[in-house]
Short mmCIF file of C-alpha atoms in Angstrom, two decimals:
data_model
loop_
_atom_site.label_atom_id
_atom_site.label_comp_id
_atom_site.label_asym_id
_atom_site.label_seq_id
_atom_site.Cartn_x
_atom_site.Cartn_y
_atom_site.Cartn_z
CA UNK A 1 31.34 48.42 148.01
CA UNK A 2 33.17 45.68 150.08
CA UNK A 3 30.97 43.63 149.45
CA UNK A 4 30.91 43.94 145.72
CA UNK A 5 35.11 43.77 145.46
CA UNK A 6 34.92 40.53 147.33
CA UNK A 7 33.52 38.92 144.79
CA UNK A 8 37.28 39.01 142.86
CA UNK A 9 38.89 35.84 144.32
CA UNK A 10 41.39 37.92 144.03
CA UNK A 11 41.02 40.30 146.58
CA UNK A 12 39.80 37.60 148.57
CA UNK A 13 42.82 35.78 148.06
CA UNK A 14 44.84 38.82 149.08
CA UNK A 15 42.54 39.35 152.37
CA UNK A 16 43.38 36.26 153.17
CA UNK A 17 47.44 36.47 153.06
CA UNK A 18 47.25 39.64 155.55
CA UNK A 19 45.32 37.54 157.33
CA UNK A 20 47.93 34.90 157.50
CA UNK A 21 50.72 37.26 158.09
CA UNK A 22 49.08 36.89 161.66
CA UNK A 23 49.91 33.56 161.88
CA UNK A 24 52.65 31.89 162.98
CA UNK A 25 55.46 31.27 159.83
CA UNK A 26 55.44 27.54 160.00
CA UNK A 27 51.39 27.61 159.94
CA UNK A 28 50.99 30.34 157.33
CA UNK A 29 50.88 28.18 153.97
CA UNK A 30 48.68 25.33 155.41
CA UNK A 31 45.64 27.94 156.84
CA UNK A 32 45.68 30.13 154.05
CA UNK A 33 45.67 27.19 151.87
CA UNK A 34 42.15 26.21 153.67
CA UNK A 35 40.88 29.61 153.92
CA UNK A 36 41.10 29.74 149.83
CA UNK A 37 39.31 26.43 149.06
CA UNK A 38 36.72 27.42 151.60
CA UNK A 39 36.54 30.97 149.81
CA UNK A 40 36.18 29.28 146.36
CA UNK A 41 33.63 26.80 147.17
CA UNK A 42 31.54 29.56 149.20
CA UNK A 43 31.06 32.26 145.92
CA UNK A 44 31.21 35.98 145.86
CA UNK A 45 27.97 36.69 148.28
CA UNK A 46 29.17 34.93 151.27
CA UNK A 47 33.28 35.82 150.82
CA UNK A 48 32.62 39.10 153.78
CA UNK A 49 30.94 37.00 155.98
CA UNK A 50 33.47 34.41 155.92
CA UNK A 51 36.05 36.48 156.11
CA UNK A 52 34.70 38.57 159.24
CA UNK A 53 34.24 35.33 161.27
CA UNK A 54 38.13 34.34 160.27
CA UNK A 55 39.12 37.71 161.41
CA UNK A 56 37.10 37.30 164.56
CA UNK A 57 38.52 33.79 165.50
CA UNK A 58 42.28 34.96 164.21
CA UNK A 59 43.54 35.38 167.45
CA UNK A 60 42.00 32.22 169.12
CA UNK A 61 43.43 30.43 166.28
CA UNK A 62 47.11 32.19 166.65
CA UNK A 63 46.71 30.50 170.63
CA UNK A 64 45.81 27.05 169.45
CA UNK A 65 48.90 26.85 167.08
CA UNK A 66 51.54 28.42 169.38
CA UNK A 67 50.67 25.72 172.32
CA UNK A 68 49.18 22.84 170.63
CA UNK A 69 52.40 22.97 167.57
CA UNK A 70 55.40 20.94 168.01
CA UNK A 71 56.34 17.25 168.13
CA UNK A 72 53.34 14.79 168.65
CA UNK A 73 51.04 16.99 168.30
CA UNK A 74 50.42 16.30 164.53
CA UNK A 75 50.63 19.99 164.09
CA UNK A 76 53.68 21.69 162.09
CA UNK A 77 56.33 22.87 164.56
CA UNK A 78 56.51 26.31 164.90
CA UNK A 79 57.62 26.67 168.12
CA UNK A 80 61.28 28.73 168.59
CA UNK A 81 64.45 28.00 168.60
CA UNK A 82 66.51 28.65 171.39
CA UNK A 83 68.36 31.31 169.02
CA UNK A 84 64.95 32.59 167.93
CA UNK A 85 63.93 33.36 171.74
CA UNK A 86 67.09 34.90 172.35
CA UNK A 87 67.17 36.84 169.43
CA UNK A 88 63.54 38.30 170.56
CA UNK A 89 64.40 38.71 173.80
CA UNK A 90 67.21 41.44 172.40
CA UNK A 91 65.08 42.91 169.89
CA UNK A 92 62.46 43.53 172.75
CA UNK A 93 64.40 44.18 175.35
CA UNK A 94 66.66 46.90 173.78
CA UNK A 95 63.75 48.88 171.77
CA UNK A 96 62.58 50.98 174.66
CA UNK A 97 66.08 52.04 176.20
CA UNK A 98 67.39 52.57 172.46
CA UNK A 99 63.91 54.55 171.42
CA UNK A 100 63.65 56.54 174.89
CA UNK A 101 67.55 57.64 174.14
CA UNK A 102 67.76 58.78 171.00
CA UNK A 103 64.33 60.66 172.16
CA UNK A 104 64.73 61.88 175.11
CA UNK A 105 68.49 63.02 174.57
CA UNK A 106 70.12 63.86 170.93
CA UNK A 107 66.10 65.03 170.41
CA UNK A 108 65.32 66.83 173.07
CA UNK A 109 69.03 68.85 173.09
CA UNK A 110 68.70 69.81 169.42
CA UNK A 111 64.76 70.33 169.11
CA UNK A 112 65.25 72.11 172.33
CA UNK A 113 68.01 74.03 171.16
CA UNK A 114 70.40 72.94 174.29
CA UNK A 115 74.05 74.42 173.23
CA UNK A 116 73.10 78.07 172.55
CA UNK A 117 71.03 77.75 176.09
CA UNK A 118 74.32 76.69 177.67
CA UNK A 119 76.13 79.26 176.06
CA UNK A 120 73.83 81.83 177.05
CA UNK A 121 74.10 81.01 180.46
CA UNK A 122 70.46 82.40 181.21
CA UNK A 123 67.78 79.67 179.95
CA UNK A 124 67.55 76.54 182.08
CA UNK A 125 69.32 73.18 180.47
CA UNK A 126 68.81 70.91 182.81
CA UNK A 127 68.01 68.00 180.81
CA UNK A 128 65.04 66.94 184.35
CA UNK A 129 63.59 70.54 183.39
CA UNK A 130 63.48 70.57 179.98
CA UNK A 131 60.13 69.79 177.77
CA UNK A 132 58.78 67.59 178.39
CA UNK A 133 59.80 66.64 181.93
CA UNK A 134 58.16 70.35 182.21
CA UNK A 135 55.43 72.06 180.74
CA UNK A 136 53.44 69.34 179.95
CA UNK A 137 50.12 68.07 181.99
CA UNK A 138 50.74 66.36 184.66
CA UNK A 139 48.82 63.29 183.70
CA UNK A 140 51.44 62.38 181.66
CA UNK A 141 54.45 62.48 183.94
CA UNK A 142 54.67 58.81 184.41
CA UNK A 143 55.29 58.29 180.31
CA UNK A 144 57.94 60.65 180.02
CA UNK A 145 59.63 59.60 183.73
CA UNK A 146 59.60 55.98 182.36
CA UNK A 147 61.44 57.06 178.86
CA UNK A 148 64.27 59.17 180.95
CA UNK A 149 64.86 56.35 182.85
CA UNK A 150 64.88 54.10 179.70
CA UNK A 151 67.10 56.39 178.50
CA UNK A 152 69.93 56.09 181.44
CA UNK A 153 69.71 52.32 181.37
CA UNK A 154 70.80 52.96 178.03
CA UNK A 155 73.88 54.78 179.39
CA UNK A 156 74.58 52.59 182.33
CA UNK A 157 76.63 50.00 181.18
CA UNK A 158 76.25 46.30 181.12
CA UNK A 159 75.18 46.08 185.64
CA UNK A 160 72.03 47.89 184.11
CA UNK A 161 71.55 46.89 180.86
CA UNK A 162 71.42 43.61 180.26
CA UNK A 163 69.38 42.90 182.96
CA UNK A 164 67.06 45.24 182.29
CA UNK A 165 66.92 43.78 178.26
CA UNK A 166 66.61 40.35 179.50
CA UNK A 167 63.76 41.28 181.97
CA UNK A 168 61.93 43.11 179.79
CA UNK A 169 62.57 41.06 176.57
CA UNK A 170 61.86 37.67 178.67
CA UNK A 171 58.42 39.60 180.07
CA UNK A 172 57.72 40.88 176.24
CA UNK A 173 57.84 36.98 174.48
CA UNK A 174 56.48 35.65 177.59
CA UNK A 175 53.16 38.11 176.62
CA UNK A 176 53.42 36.51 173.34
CA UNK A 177 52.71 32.98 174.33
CA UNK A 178 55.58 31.82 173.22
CA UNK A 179 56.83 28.51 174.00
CA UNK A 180 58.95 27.87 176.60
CA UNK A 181 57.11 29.87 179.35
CA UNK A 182 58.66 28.74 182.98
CA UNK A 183 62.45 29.09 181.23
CA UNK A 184 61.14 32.49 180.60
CA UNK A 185 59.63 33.56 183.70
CA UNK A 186 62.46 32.27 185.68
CA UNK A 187 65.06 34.36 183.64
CA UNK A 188 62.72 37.64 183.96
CA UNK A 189 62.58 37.31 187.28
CA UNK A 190 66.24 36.69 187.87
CA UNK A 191 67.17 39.69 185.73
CA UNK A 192 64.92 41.41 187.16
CA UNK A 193 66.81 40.45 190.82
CA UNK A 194 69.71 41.85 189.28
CA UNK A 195 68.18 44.58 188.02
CA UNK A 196 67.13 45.54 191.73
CA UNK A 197 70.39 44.49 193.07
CA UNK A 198 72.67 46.88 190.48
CA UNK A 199 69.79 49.72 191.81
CA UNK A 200 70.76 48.96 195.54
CA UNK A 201 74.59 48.44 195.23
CA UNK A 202 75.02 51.86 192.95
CA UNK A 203 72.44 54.01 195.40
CA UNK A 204 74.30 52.82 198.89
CA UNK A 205 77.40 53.68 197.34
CA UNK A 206 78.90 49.48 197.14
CA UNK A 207 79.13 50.22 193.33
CA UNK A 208 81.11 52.98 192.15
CA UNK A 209 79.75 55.30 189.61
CA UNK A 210 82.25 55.44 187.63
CA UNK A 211 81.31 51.94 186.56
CA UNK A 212 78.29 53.04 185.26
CA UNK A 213 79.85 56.06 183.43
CA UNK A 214 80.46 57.72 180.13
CA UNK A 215 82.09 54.92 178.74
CA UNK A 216 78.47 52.29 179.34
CA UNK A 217 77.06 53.26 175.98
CA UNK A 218 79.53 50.80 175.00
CA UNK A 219 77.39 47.85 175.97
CA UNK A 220 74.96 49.34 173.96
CA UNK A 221 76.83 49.36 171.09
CA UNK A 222 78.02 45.82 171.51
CA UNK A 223 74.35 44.57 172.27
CA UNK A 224 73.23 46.73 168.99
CA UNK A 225 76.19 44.88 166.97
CA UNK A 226 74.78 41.32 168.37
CA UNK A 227 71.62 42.22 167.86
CA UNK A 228 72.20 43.28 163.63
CA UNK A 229 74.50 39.55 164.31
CA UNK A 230 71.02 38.47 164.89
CA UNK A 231 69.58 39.52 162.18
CA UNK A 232 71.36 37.93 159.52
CA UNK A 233 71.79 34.90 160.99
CA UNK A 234 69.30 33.44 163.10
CA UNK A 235 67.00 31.62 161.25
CA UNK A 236 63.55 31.37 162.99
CA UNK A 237 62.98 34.94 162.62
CA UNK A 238 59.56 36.70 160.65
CA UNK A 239 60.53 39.15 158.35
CA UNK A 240 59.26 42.01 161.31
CA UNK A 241 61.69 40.37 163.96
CA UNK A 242 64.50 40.64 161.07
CA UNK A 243 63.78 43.92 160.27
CA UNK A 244 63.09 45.13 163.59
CA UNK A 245 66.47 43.49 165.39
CA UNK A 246 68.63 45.00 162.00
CA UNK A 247 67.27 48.57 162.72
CA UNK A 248 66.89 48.44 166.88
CA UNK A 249 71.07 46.86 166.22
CA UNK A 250 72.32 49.53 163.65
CA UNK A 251 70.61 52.46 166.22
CA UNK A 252 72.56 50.99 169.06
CA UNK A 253 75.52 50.34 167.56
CA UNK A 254 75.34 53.83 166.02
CA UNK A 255 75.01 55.27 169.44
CA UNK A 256 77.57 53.77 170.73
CA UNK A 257 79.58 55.68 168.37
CA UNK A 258 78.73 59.03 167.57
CA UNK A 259 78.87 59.31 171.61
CA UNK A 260 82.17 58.73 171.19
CA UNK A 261 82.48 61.78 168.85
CA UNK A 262 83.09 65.53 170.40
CA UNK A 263 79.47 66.50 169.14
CA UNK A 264 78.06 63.33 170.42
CA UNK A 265 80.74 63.49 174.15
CA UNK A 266 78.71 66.84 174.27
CA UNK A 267 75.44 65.62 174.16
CA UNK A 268 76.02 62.47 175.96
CA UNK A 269 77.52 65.05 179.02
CA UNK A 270 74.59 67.09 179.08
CA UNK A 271 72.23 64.17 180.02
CA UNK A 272 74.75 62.66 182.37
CA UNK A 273 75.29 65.71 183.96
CA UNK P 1 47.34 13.36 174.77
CA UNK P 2 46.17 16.12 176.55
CA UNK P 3 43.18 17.55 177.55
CA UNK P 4 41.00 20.25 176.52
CA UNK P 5 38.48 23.04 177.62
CA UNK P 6 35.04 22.09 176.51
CA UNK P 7 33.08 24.83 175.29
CA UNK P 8 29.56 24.14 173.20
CA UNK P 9 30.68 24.71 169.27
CA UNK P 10 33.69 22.11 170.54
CA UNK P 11 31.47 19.66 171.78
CA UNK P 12 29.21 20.21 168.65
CA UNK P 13 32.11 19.41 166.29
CA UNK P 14 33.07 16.46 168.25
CA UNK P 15 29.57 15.13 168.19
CA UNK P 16 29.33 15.51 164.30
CA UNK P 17 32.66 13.96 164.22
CA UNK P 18 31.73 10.97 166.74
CA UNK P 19 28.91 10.10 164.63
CA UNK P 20 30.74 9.18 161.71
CA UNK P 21 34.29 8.74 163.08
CA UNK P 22 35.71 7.17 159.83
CA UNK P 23 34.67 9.61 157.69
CA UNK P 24 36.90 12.24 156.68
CA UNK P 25 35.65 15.61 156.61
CA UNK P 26 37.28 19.03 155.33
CA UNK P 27 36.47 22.19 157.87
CA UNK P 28 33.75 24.06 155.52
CA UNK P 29 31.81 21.02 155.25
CA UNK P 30 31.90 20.25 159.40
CA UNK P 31 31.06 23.84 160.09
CA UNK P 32 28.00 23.63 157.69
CA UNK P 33 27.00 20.29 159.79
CA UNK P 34 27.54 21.76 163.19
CA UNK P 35 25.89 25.04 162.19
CA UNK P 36 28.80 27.31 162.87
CA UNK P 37 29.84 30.70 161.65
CA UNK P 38 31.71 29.71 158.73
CA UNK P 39 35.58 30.72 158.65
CA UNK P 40 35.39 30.30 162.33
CA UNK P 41 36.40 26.52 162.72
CA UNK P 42 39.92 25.90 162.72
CA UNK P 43 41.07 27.54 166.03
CA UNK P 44 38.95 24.22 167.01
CA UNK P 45 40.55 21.66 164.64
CA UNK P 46 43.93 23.18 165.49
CA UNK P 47 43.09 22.18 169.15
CA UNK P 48 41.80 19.27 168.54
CA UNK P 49 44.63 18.25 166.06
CA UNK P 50 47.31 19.50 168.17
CA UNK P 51 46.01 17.46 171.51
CA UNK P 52 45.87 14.22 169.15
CA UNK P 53 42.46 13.77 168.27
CA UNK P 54 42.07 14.66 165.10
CA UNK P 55 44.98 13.93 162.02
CA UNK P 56 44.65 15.83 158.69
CA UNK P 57 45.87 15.47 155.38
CA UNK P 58 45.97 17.56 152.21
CA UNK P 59 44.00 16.13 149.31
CA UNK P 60 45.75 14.59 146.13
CA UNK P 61 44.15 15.80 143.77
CA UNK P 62 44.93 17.32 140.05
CA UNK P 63 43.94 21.08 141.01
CA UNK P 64 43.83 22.15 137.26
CA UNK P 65 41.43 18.84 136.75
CA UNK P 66 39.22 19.47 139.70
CA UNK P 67 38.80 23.26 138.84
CA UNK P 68 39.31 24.39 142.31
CA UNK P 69 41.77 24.56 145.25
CA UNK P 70 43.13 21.40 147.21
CA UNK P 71 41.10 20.87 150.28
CA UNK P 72 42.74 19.75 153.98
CA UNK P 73 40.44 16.71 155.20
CA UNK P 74 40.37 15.98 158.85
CA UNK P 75 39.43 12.73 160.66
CA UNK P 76 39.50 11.34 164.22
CA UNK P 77 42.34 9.14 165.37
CA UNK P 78 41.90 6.03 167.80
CA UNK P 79 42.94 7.64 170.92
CA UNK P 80 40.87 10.86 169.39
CA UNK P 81 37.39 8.88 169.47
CA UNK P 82 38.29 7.81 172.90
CA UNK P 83 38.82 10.94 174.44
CA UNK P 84 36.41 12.65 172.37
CA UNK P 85 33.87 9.75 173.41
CA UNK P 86 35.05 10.50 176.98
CA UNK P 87 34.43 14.15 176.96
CA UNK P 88 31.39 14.11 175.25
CA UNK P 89 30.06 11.62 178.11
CA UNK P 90 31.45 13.94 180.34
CA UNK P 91 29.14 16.95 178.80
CA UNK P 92 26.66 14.66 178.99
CA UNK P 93 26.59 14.00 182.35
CA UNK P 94 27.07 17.54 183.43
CA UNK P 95 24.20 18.64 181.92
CA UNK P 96 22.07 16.03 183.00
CA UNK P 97 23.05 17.04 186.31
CA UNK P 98 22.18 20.53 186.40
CA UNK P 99 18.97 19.51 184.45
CA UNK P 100 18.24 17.11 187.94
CA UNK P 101 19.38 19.94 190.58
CA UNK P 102 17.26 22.01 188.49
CA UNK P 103 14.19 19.83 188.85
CA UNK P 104 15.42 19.67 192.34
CA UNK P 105 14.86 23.40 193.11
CA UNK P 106 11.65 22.76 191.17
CA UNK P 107 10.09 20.62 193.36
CA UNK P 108 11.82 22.22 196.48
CA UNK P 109 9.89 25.76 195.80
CA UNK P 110 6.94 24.05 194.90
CA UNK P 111 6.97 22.16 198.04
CA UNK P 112 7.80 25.09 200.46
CA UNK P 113 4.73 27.21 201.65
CA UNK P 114 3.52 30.18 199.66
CA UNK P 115 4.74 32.74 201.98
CA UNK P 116 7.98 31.37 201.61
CA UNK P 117 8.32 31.45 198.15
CA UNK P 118 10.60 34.20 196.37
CA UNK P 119 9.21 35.74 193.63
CA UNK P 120 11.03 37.08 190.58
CA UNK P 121 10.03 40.04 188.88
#
């Protein structure tokens, strides 16, 4: 049946954009532009084959442009921007403590039905008791552990946060092979210093709570409005990264917010509470 | 210039490409000489192109005239048949040396007495 559509270029044509879309931006036109002249000179019957073997060698050939590209190298540059990095590292770096938040707290208190529990005074609300913190298997404590506390770093403020995006956002475009690789594992590792140090300072008592109180959503919210910043004007971006840092930003921002609403004050109380 | 990993369909590229260094070759054509998969090339061009051994150009050609897409031709640069002539050697060599300690271990087993003498099953 494959077999048999493959023998329209044109569906060959369009296997070979998605296949593209792998690829990195700069690189797209010039491969897909070989993958078609091989794909017309080769004739319906062997089009599958072909295109199994480019699908195969897609990510060794996603490797060889991302570290041979760049000047010299006779390649077209595709490597980042400094802007483009950055811009990553935020999109990254704020999509799990965004995502684990808006899950694991405005979810979980209305799915959960959290005011008329507090007003009843009888169920338990404690947001460390609730589903799915309880009552799930315990093979899969560690997944919902690691979204709570992605969820408080999203709370913390900016001792917390930004480390924490710049760790995890240099560790996520790092795993990407992107360029730049020692600049990027020496800012992961100093965030993640930070990171460590903000931990130690707020648990001996050295930083006072109230710095990381009701009011750090806000860096959220800022992050979120750099991060939509991001979107519309860094220019090194794929149309995913765009998307992505415009959503990830408006969520964040939006956050930042509604917390700052009585309904959302509630909410945001319950969790910190 | 730098310098790359040699694994067997790269060295079988660079031979076909040695042999006929001035000739300009698009990537179906050298994967039909080398015997390759084809579609599975160009992660070895890129390399090759990227660490300065190879240089590339699109064809100029009337598409509409030709009746069929433009194709990318590759060929090796100076320094590219130099290092390419360098790591071939370099294959060369290693082989031949395992092919020697192999005749080595040859002779070795055949020279040690029979009770000696591991068998494989």
């Amino acid at each position: 049946m494959v077999r048999s559509r493959l023998r329209s270029s044109r569906l060959a044509t369009a296997a070979t954009a998605v296949l593209a879309a792998a690829l990195p931006a700069g690189f797209r036109d010039r491969q897909r532009g070989e993958w078609t002249s091989d794909l017309d000179e080769l004739g319906p019957g062997a089009r599958l084959s072909y295109l199994l073997g480019a699908l195969r060698t897609l990510p060794g050939l996603r490797r060889s442009v991302l570290r041979h590209s760049g000047a010299g190298s006779g390649l077209p540059a595709v490597r980042l921007t400094g802007a483009g990095i950055g811009a990553r590292i935020l999109l990254y770096g704020l999509l799990g403590p965004v995502l684990s938040w808006i899950l694991m707290v405005p979810v979980r208190y209305y799915a959960l039905d959290v005011p008329s529990r507090i007003a009843g005074g009888t169920a338990d609300y404690d947001p460390k008791s609730l589903w799915p913190l309880a009552g799930t298997p315990g093979w899969t404590m560690p997944i919902w552990v690691a979204l709570y506390l992605a969820a408080w770093v999203a709370v913390l403020g900016v001792l917390f946060l930004l480390p924490w995006v710049v760790m995890t956002g240099s560790l996520s475009v790092l795993r990407r092979g992107r360029a730049r690789r020692g600049l990027l594992a020496a800012v992961a590792v100093t965030a993640a210093v930070a990171l460590v140090g903000a931990m130690w300072s707020l648990s001996t008592g050295a930083l006072p709570f109230d710095l990381a109180g009701v009011n750090g959503i806000r860096t959220t919210g800022v992050l979120g409005l750099v991060a939509v910043l991001c979107a519309v004007r860094v220019r090194d971006l794929t149309r995913r990264a765009r998307t992505g840092l415009a959503v990830v930003g408006t969520a964040a921002a939006g956050m930042a917010v509604w917390t700052a609403t009585p309904a959302g004050q509630a909410v945001l109380w319950w969790f910190m509470d | 210039m730098s310098s790359l990993r040699m694994t067997t369909p790269r060295l079988l590229v660079l031979q076909a490409l040695l042999a006929e260094p001035e000739r300009e070759r698009y990537g179906l054509e050298l994967a039909g000489t080398v015997g390759l998969e084809p579609g599975t090339i160009y992660p070895i061009l890129v390399a090759f192109e990227g660490a300065g051994w190879l240089t590339s150009h699109a064809e100029e050609v009337d598409i509409h005239a030709e009746g069929r897409p433009r194709r990318r031709y590759y060929r090796l640069t100076p320094a590219g048949v130099a290092a390419a002539g360098a790591a071939a050697a370099r294959a060369a060599q290693r082989r031949s040396a395992r092919s020697v300690s192999g005749r080595l271990a040859a002779t070795r087993d055949a020279q040690r007495p029979a009770r000696n003498r591991r068998f494989a099953w």
